[in-house]
XYZ file of C-alpha atoms in Angstrom:
678
model
C 86.188 68.770 80.247
C 87.611 68.674 83.700
C 91.073 69.342 82.210
C 89.855 72.420 80.263
C 88.209 73.887 83.454
C 91.464 73.183 85.303
C 93.422 74.946 82.507
C 91.040 78.005 82.690
C 91.253 78.106 86.374
C 95.170 77.900 86.239
C 95.281 80.780 83.576
C 92.520 82.953 84.696
C 92.060 85.533 87.356
C 90.829 83.105 89.822
C 94.385 81.742 90.319
C 95.474 82.037 93.821
C 97.527 85.086 94.693
C 96.502 86.887 91.604
C 96.411 90.793 91.771
C 93.104 90.840 89.775
C 91.208 88.651 92.338
C 92.394 90.851 95.046
C 91.290 93.904 93.348
C 88.028 92.364 92.438
C 87.443 91.240 95.935
C 88.362 94.883 97.273
C 85.950 96.511 94.639
C 83.219 94.022 95.284
C 83.655 94.413 99.020
C 83.410 98.165 98.681
C 80.500 97.972 96.256
C 78.651 95.706 98.692
C 79.313 97.962 101.716
C 78.138 100.975 99.669
C 75.172 99.047 98.678
C 74.388 97.943 102.275
C 74.813 101.571 103.447
C 72.411 102.825 100.742
C 69.956 99.817 101.687
C 70.182 101.201 105.404
C 69.559 104.843 104.351
C 66.577 103.462 102.114
C 65.294 101.285 105.029
C 65.277 104.251 107.329
C 63.527 106.419 104.791
C 61.107 103.838 103.855
C 60.345 103.164 107.805
C 59.968 106.761 108.354
C 57.780 107.150 105.316
C 55.550 104.342 106.312
C 55.477 105.365 109.736
C 54.125 108.903 108.492
C 51.544 107.220 106.272
C 50.406 104.955 108.941
C 50.314 107.753 111.555
C 48.332 110.203 109.008
C 45.939 107.453 107.880
C 45.283 106.443 111.531
C 44.771 110.168 112.543
C 42.178 110.241 109.821
C 40.338 107.252 111.033
C 40.617 108.266 114.555
C 39.189 111.781 113.553
C 36.459 110.097 111.712
C 35.645 107.676 114.616
C 36.092 110.452 117.107
C 33.384 112.234 115.477
C 31.064 109.293 115.622
C 31.864 108.805 119.459
C 31.136 112.558 119.901
C 28.070 112.225 118.160
C 26.830 109.428 120.525
C 27.971 111.178 123.640
C 26.485 114.457 122.354
C 23.217 112.723 121.596
C 23.097 111.273 125.197
C 23.909 114.618 126.613
C 21.124 116.177 124.450
C 18.741 113.462 125.663
C 19.643 114.401 129.285
C 19.242 117.936 128.548
C 15.767 117.202 126.938
C 14.632 115.408 130.130
C 16.128 117.693 132.660
C 14.550 120.728 130.847
C 11.073 119.253 130.842
C 9.162 121.443 133.376
C 6.320 119.019 133.989
C 8.684 116.192 134.377
C 10.574 118.071 136.925
C 7.464 119.202 138.748
C 6.405 115.429 138.777
C 9.601 114.509 140.507
C 9.128 117.264 143.031
C 5.550 116.335 144.257
C 4.915 114.398 147.397
C 2.803 111.495 146.861
C 0.808 110.373 149.796
C -1.136 107.546 148.055
C -0.002 104.878 145.660
C -2.376 105.835 143.079
C -1.076 109.239 142.675
C 2.419 107.663 142.401
C 1.409 105.415 140.092
C -0.120 108.134 137.801
C 3.183 110.065 138.246
C 5.044 106.906 137.326
C 2.886 106.532 134.012
C 3.617 110.274 133.341
C 7.237 109.734 133.497
C 7.150 106.464 131.501
C 5.247 108.412 128.784
C 7.924 110.855 128.473
C 11.032 108.604 129.136
C 10.016 105.894 126.881
C 9.262 108.171 123.981
C 12.833 109.447 124.144
C 14.377 106.026 124.778
C 12.467 104.578 121.938
C 13.155 107.283 119.305
C 16.746 105.984 118.929
C 18.670 102.851 119.046
C 21.426 104.193 121.294
C 19.833 104.249 124.729
C 19.550 100.994 126.528
C 18.592 102.299 129.993
C 17.194 105.502 131.704
C 17.077 106.033 135.464
C 15.653 108.961 137.446
C 16.421 108.653 141.082
C 14.966 111.137 143.522
C 15.580 110.209 147.145
C 12.290 109.899 149.418
C 10.250 110.865 146.274
C 9.947 108.945 143.250
C 12.199 106.732 141.189
C 11.852 105.622 137.472
C 13.696 103.393 135.259
C 13.289 102.266 131.729
C 12.658 99.609 131.096
C 12.577 98.908 134.772
C 13.930 99.921 138.162
C 14.473 98.218 141.429
C 12.176 99.794 144.132
C 14.703 100.095 146.893
C 17.272 102.101 144.869
C 18.627 105.333 146.351
C 21.536 107.624 144.995
C 23.905 106.147 147.373
C 23.642 102.791 145.822
C 24.240 104.134 142.336
C 27.939 103.075 141.356
C 30.295 105.989 140.821
C 27.677 108.424 142.371
C 30.268 109.582 144.804
C 32.898 110.208 142.249
C 30.527 112.000 140.223
C 29.550 114.533 143.052
C 33.214 114.779 144.036
C 33.981 115.738 140.326
C 31.802 118.816 140.494
C 30.881 118.042 136.919
C 27.458 118.347 135.327
C 28.115 115.620 133.104
C 29.853 112.330 133.979
C 30.548 109.151 132.203
C 31.106 105.983 133.945
C 33.314 103.066 132.698
C 31.694 99.936 131.518
C 30.051 98.367 134.727
C 26.990 96.524 135.831
C 24.827 99.251 137.583
C 22.302 96.593 139.211
C 19.596 99.406 139.126
C 17.166 97.354 137.030
C 16.238 93.829 136.567
C 18.331 93.402 133.336
C 22.045 93.192 134.529
C 24.137 93.982 131.534
C 27.428 95.919 131.235
C 26.660 99.477 130.190
C 28.626 102.772 130.030
C 26.266 105.394 131.650
C 26.151 109.175 131.676
C 25.315 110.708 135.088
C 23.549 114.186 135.198
C 22.031 116.103 138.197
C 18.282 116.596 138.350
C 17.536 120.115 139.576
C 14.709 122.480 140.155
C 14.471 124.563 137.156
C 13.619 127.629 139.156
C 15.806 127.529 142.219
C 18.613 125.044 141.001
C 18.031 122.964 143.829
C 19.510 119.451 143.639
C 16.605 116.907 143.457
C 18.094 113.678 142.212
C 20.059 111.780 139.584
C 19.601 111.095 136.000
C 21.294 107.993 134.566
C 21.296 107.155 130.817
C 23.083 103.911 129.952
C 24.220 102.490 126.599
C 25.869 99.375 125.566
C 29.557 99.458 125.039
C 28.764 97.627 121.736
C 27.248 100.859 120.380
C 30.897 102.138 119.882
C 31.723 98.989 117.930
C 31.084 100.691 114.820
C 33.979 103.211 115.487
C 36.438 100.415 116.280
C 38.748 98.519 113.812
C 39.835 95.134 114.121
C 42.045 93.822 111.060
C 43.301 90.633 110.345
C 46.805 92.151 110.068
C 46.926 92.713 113.918
C 45.896 96.519 113.953
C 42.960 97.280 116.418
C 41.163 100.504 117.691
C 39.614 100.802 121.361
C 38.416 103.642 123.684
C 39.631 104.301 127.058
C 38.516 106.933 129.525
C 40.672 109.303 131.303
C 41.308 106.775 134.276
C 42.447 104.243 131.702
C 39.501 101.877 131.899
C 38.617 100.438 128.539
C 35.314 101.807 127.450
C 35.085 99.736 124.181
C 37.388 96.987 122.651
C 37.038 94.612 119.781
C 37.743 92.038 122.413
C 34.686 91.958 124.557
C 36.492 90.292 127.391
C 38.588 93.550 127.846
C 35.795 96.004 128.162
C 35.929 97.623 131.761
C 39.376 96.554 132.481
C 42.340 98.702 133.209
C 44.689 99.629 130.215
C 48.385 98.426 130.501
C 50.109 100.656 132.703
C 52.908 101.527 130.281
C 50.179 102.425 127.761
C 48.239 104.407 130.249
C 51.439 106.500 131.225
C 51.923 107.508 127.510
C 48.356 108.544 126.840
C 49.117 111.905 128.431
C 48.456 114.272 125.704
C 45.615 115.302 123.389
C 46.986 113.211 120.617
C 50.301 111.648 119.758
C 51.915 108.277 119.076
C 54.507 106.078 120.724
C 55.953 102.681 120.480
C 55.321 100.032 123.097
C 56.396 96.455 123.568
C 53.377 94.311 124.308
C 53.818 90.616 124.943
C 57.196 90.796 123.189
C 55.541 92.488 120.227
C 56.526 95.871 119.344
C 53.580 98.072 118.474
C 52.956 101.600 117.136
C 50.298 103.370 119.350
C 48.387 106.364 117.712
C 45.848 108.145 119.939
C 43.415 111.031 119.880
C 41.040 112.485 122.426
C 37.330 113.167 122.242
C 35.799 116.008 123.811
C 34.409 114.157 126.862
C 38.153 113.152 127.672
C 37.858 109.631 126.164
C 40.989 108.333 124.251
C 40.640 106.712 121.002
C 43.639 104.324 120.431
C 44.768 102.812 117.320
C 47.352 99.891 117.746
C 49.476 98.860 114.757
C 51.982 96.152 114.915
C 55.490 97.382 113.806
C 55.779 94.244 111.538
C 52.711 95.890 109.575
C 54.967 98.880 109.087
C 57.740 96.858 107.861
C 55.640 94.516 105.513
C 55.771 96.847 102.565
C 59.244 98.130 103.453
C 60.517 94.571 103.628
C 58.997 93.951 100.160
C 60.702 97.044 98.860
C 64.054 96.219 100.495
C 63.859 92.542 99.109
C 63.327 94.013 95.656
C 66.146 96.262 96.225
C 68.230 93.457 97.571
C 67.568 91.461 94.506
C 68.354 94.366 92.214
C 71.417 95.075 94.294
C 72.666 91.524 94.276
C 72.216 91.400 90.517
C 74.086 94.902 90.128
C 76.901 93.547 92.264
C 77.030 90.271 90.233
C 77.029 92.379 86.969
C 79.651 94.577 88.418
C 81.748 91.729 89.651
C 81.420 89.927 86.275
C 82.315 93.074 84.369
C 85.396 93.493 86.577
C 86.364 89.899 86.015
C 86.186 90.488 82.180
C 87.975 93.734 82.390
C 90.669 92.668 84.948
C 91.280 89.632 82.960
C 91.744 91.805 79.803
C 93.721 94.427 81.762
C 95.943 92.363 83.703
C 96.661 89.612 80.940
C 99.822 91.534 79.802
C 101.011 91.371 83.318
C 100.957 87.732 83.011
C 103.081 87.862 80.140
C 105.605 89.856 81.936
C 105.418 87.344 84.886
C 106.121 84.570 82.404
C 108.898 86.456 80.976
C 110.440 87.097 84.452
C 110.149 83.417 85.276
C 112.112 82.632 81.920
C 114.695 85.330 82.869
C 114.980 83.591 86.419
C 115.903 80.472 84.521
C 118.609 82.272 82.805
C 116.871 82.812 79.284
C 117.536 86.461 78.104
C 116.265 85.841 74.612
C 112.611 86.449 75.680
C 110.730 89.731 75.032
C 107.171 90.843 75.964
C 104.849 91.720 73.260
C 102.331 94.226 74.697
C 101.365 97.032 72.358
C 99.118 99.154 74.743
C 99.576 102.698 75.558
C 98.843 102.656 79.116
C 101.116 102.104 82.134
C 101.297 98.414 81.383
C 102.587 98.999 77.860
C 105.209 101.449 79.264
C 106.096 98.876 81.883
C 106.551 96.108 79.028
C 108.653 98.584 76.996
C 110.832 99.185 80.140
C 110.914 95.507 80.934
C 112.265 94.720 77.075
C 114.858 97.458 77.425
C 116.110 96.041 80.831
C 116.274 92.562 79.075
C 118.305 94.206 76.007
C 120.599 96.016 78.661
C 121.152 92.768 80.774
C 121.907 90.775 77.770
C 124.611 93.433 76.429
C 125.999 93.517 79.929
C 126.374 89.696 80.061
C 128.018 89.757 76.628
C 130.352 92.425 77.738
C 131.201 90.354 80.776
C 131.836 87.295 78.999
C 134.072 89.129 76.559
C 136.046 90.561 79.640
C 136.159 87.110 81.150
C 137.715 85.768 77.929
C 140.252 88.638 77.734
C 141.006 88.167 81.489
C 141.663 84.447 80.834
C 143.876 85.253 77.997
C 145.826 87.901 79.912
C 146.118 85.299 82.850
C 147.381 82.750 80.427
C 150.252 85.141 79.288
C 150.913 86.029 82.793
C 151.241 82.308 83.698
C 153.659 81.825 80.766
C 155.713 84.797 81.904
C 155.891 83.434 85.376
C 157.062 79.890 84.050
C 159.808 81.642 82.163
C 160.693 83.739 85.315
C 160.807 80.620 87.283
C 163.096 79.033 84.736
C 165.468 82.119 84.750
C 165.558 82.269 88.475
C 166.762 78.519 88.575
C 169.388 79.500 86.165
C 170.431 82.319 88.287
C 170.552 80.266 91.342
C 172.916 77.690 89.545
C 174.974 80.515 88.237
C 175.150 81.762 91.939
C 176.444 78.328 93.050
C 178.961 78.454 90.505
C 180.358 81.847 91.719
C 180.220 80.382 95.052
C 182.475 77.735 94.119
C 184.733 80.057 92.269
C 184.966 82.251 95.431
C 185.971 79.386 97.412
C 188.693 78.577 94.784
C 189.707 82.129 94.899
C 190.342 81.843 98.729
C 192.443 78.879 97.960
C 194.419 80.728 95.371
C 195.079 83.526 97.682
C 196.774 81.171 100.002
C 198.844 79.961 97.138
C 199.717 83.437 96.231
C 201.201 83.978 99.594
C 203.527 80.939 99.223
C 204.600 82.130 95.830
C 205.664 85.655 96.709
C 209.329 84.611 95.779
C 208.303 83.844 92.148
C 206.280 86.892 92.014
C 209.018 89.070 90.216
C 209.307 86.473 87.469
C 205.600 86.620 86.823
C 205.404 90.255 86.716
C 206.181 90.499 83.030
C 203.629 87.690 82.466
C 201.136 89.847 84.494
C 202.158 92.745 82.309
C 201.177 90.876 79.250
C 197.956 89.848 80.841
C 197.104 93.350 81.751
C 197.571 94.344 78.167
C 195.002 91.718 77.390
C 192.830 93.019 80.103
C 193.107 96.463 78.566
C 191.646 95.130 75.458
C 189.023 93.343 77.467
C 188.208 96.329 79.336
C 187.561 98.121 76.087
C 185.354 95.317 74.960
C 183.652 95.496 78.469
C 183.264 99.197 78.112
C 181.522 98.831 74.728
C 179.215 96.087 76.295
C 178.346 98.405 78.972
C 177.426 101.175 76.520
C 175.276 98.566 74.720
C 173.891 97.605 78.327
C 172.953 101.379 78.893
C 171.071 101.340 75.485
C 169.512 98.035 76.387
C 168.500 99.398 79.793
C 166.924 102.478 78.125
C 164.808 100.250 75.925
C 163.686 98.430 79.027
C 162.676 101.721 80.503
C 160.682 102.303 77.404
C 159.269 99.029 77.971
C 158.444 99.794 81.503
C 156.357 102.949 80.329
C 154.498 100.590 78.166
C 154.174 98.073 80.917
C 152.770 101.059 83.192
C 150.087 101.667 80.549
C 149.179 97.941 80.299
C 149.103 97.792 84.035
C 146.693 100.872 83.963
C 144.470 98.956 81.400
C 144.604 95.771 83.547
C 143.403 97.742 86.507
C 139.991 98.247 85.045
C 139.545 94.402 84.800
C 140.728 93.389 88.175
C 137.555 93.554 90.188
C 137.303 90.036 91.082
C 141.170 89.590 91.672
C 141.738 92.267 94.360
C 143.337 89.747 96.881
C 145.477 87.999 94.368
C 146.887 91.068 92.851
C 147.712 92.441 96.082
C 149.756 89.283 96.977
C 151.266 89.444 93.436
C 152.159 93.136 93.968
C 153.903 92.190 97.266
C 155.952 89.418 95.664
C 156.974 91.666 92.702
C 158.242 94.127 95.267
C 160.359 91.285 96.849
C 161.646 90.331 93.413
C 162.670 93.850 92.454
C 164.328 94.323 96.045
C 166.072 91.131 95.266
C 167.057 91.974 91.794
C 168.398 95.342 92.863
C 170.319 93.771 95.629
C 171.657 91.206 93.019
C 172.606 93.972 90.874
C 174.423 95.827 93.405
C 176.293 92.651 94.762
C 177.111 91.817 91.171
C 178.448 95.485 90.758
C 180.421 95.289 94.036
C 181.765 92.026 92.788
C 182.937 93.518 89.535
C 184.590 96.344 91.341
C 186.385 94.087 93.677
C 187.433 91.900 90.624
C 188.718 94.862 88.804
C 190.750 95.726 91.814
C 191.983 92.215 92.099
C 193.468 92.313 88.566
C 194.066 89.008 86.732
C 192.923 87.193 89.841
C 189.605 88.708 89.590
C 188.861 88.203 86.026
C 186.793 85.085 86.761
C 184.917 87.087 89.235
C 184.257 89.997 86.740
C 182.828 87.496 84.174
C 180.544 85.891 86.817
C 179.622 89.299 88.133
C 178.616 90.341 84.655
C 176.366 87.150 84.225
C 174.965 87.785 87.623
C 174.055 91.353 86.459
C 172.560 90.148 83.359
C 170.562 87.682 85.245
C 169.387 90.251 87.632
C 168.437 92.420 84.722
C 166.311 89.429 83.285
C 164.691 89.100 86.617
C 163.893 92.925 86.727
C 162.558 92.551 83.073
C 160.526 89.565 84.062
C 159.125 91.384 87.162
C 158.283 94.392 85.047
C 156.505 92.215 82.682
C 154.575 90.593 85.383
C 153.717 93.787 86.684
C 152.370 95.081 83.361
C 150.157 91.940 82.819
C 148.778 92.280 86.401
C 147.926 96.032 85.411
C 146.106 94.609 82.411
C 144.117 92.465 84.608
C 143.384 95.290 86.953
C 141.489 96.899 83.942
C 138.393 94.817 84.786
C 138.866 94.350 88.514
C 138.180 97.819 90.177
C 138.633 96.517 93.678
C 142.359 95.925 92.920
C 142.953 99.438 91.003
C 144.605 100.797 94.145
C 147.115 97.736 94.225
C 147.914 98.410 90.594
C 148.434 102.215 91.155
C 150.853 101.067 93.802
C 152.566 98.755 91.379
C 152.688 101.536 88.860
C 154.453 103.702 91.598
C 156.743 100.919 92.240
C 157.624 100.538 88.487
C 158.284 104.153 88.399
C 160.582 103.918 91.285
C 162.414 101.070 89.525
C 162.600 103.024 86.466
C 164.446 105.731 88.572
C 166.486 102.747 89.911
C 167.327 101.850 86.371
C 168.303 105.350 85.638
C 170.705 105.078 88.537
C 172.020 102.033 87.166
C 172.769 103.776 83.913
C 174.488 106.273 86.035
C 176.438 103.465 87.628
C 177.294 102.002 84.174
C 178.635 105.439 83.168
C 180.696 105.508 86.230
C 181.898 101.897 85.362
C 182.739 103.324 82.009
C 184.804 106.070 83.452
C 186.266 103.309 85.737
C 187.338 101.201 82.856
C 188.910 104.174 81.289
C 190.951 104.640 84.248
C 191.755 100.949 84.377
C 192.911 101.271 80.713
C 194.964 104.231 81.528
C 196.427 102.485 84.597
C 197.187 99.442 82.451
C 199.126 101.575 79.943
C 201.028 102.946 82.746
C 201.437 99.321 84.146
C 204.799 98.731 82.421
C 206.231 101.960 84.026
C 205.033 100.513 87.402
C 206.445 96.939 86.877
C 209.934 97.767 87.910
C 208.519 99.631 91.114
C 206.379 96.588 91.877
C 209.338 94.366 91.593
C 210.999 96.662 94.132
C 208.006 96.711 96.356
C 207.229 92.961 97.089
C 206.204 93.794 100.367
C 203.550 96.142 98.927
C 202.527 93.170 96.693
C 202.405 90.842 99.697
C 199.967 93.226 101.376
C 197.861 93.457 98.421
C 197.706 89.574 98.195
C 196.407 89.769 101.715
C 193.867 92.391 100.616
C 192.785 90.138 97.883
C 192.360 87.488 100.266
C 190.075 89.617 102.436
C 188.189 90.894 99.371
C 187.718 87.127 98.180
C 186.164 86.333 101.698
C 183.867 89.521 101.466
C 182.944 88.335 98.008
C 182.205 84.764 99.327
C 179.910 86.301 101.931
C 178.184 88.482 99.516
C 177.540 85.573 97.108
C 175.963 83.587 100.116
C 173.718 86.600 100.535
C 172.821 86.389 97.010
C 172.220 82.687 97.005
C 169.687 83.351 100.063
C 167.990 86.202 98.004
C 167.767 83.660 95.121
C 165.952 81.192 97.111
C 163.479 83.895 98.431
C 162.958 84.940 94.813
C 162.198 81.203 93.866
C 159.613 81.002 96.833
C 158.097 84.275 95.430
C 157.793 83.057 91.899
C 155.942 79.785 93.286
C 153.495 82.145 94.949
C 152.907 83.972 91.887
C 152.222 80.622 89.994
C 149.912 79.688 92.669
C 147.970 82.918 92.568
C 147.850 82.739 88.718
C 146.370 79.336 89.001
C 143.681 80.793 91.658
C 143.011 83.626 89.161
C 142.357 80.985 86.327
C 139.988 79.098 88.612
C 137.963 82.156 89.434
C 137.737 83.238 85.925
C 136.561 79.884 85.115
C 133.926 79.988 87.871
C 132.612 83.438 86.635
C 132.420 82.200 83.200
C 130.216 79.028 84.253
C 127.982 81.512 85.954
C 127.624 83.762 82.810
C 127.176 80.650 80.655
C 123.971 79.993 82.497
C 122.321 82.971 80.860
C 121.012 82.358 77.340
C 121.688 85.544 75.351
């Protein structure tokens, strides 16, 4: 089971660095952020709605309870008016009583009227009428020494210039029952004159307002405060008569309204309304109560939103796994290509971008496979060409060694010729006898000259065929130029060496030509030099032919090596120049033929001149001296040819080394190509 889970994880979108898991994370985070933003908006809307509902509900409750409070206060005011408008009662209060009996009767009359009013309702708890220096009456009782000055808040009442004044909850200490009461003060006046007679006090218990107050278990309460901030009534009886918290008192400055306040680290919503007598009915609601229903809704939304996000995430996982599975195939195929396997293909038949990507990927593999096959073929051709070039180089190496050996032979012959020139000087006396023999030799030489002229014509034709081969070699070099990208440095070195070989061959050819001319001038004594010069010329021609063959082969290599194309073009230019040089050689051979004709003509005339030669021994001796000088010059030329031959041997050695390097490079490229499986 663990192996199965590991395999699923390995091949699923939960693998690390997967594109799908990153997309899922991004979409999930965006969905969660959008959900949280929506949740914040819903929270604000619900809070505002709950606040409005609570405020509206509280205002309705306050309005109902305000009516009840106003009913009580108006009832007290009505009782006060009823008492103060009783003419008999006012007259009783105005009389001066000289004896106690009359005063007692007056008191009984007041008791009859006041008690009937007090007992007619359950609101009034005390009624006091205080007339200084006259009569005082209290229901149910009053202290005998009470005057208006001893009545609490009497001074404030007078200063207020109000006909109706409500005291905060206090103990009046006017009677013998000392309870906390809320009292209403009114001025007792003469009904006719309006003269102030005394004070009417009607008291009631703060508990009478309890019916208008609300105290729920959820922490919301209602209480009453007067304009000075004194608590008139409160569910908590211990707070009755005390000052309201200052921050609350400061905000109760309008007829009605609401505000938030922090009370003992608990935030509360305060809603208030004002009764006609100025009292404030205050409704306190804990903010937590406002949040109660909102939090329930938010919790439901959180649960639903979480489920929604989970469903979206699971849907994305399934969809991404299906959508990105073809990408996994492409990734696996790419890994196979990385290891060199080009036989793989991606089988995705969808018509979306991934399907197009897979088709493009397959086309790329096919193109890469075809390129590798073409490269392999090109390398094989390069190796084949390199092998042919190596064979030609080895043949050229052997030919150059033969040329070097021939040059050594020519050098020995030249040295012998110098010795012979010395002997000729000592045999001048016997020169006459040998003139006839020389004539016979010149007749043979005439025949040889004709043969040499025929061979020269054959050589011209052969050189023309070489020119045609050079043209073919130029074409081959142009073909090789396209295959020489990896052999730039090697072909440049080979080009330089080939130029040296061509220059050496041309120098050798010129030296051979000079030797032949000088041999012709020397007559029978230069016959051996002429043969040697002809062999040297042939070897030089063979060297040129080999050089041109190498150049053509290098041009074939240059076909696949673009970086050496410029060098190949230079080689082609050099070959063209060499072709022009060979054309010049043809012209020289033509001149040689003309010279041979002139030699034949001279030989035919030799018999006529023999007698003159016999008579001109001094001239012959001078000629022998000239032959000696020519022989020395020929020896020097042959030494130069020998040095050039050694340079040519070194150049060929360098070409051999370069061809070995070329084969090594081709092998390395082939090893790299063979790593790919096509």
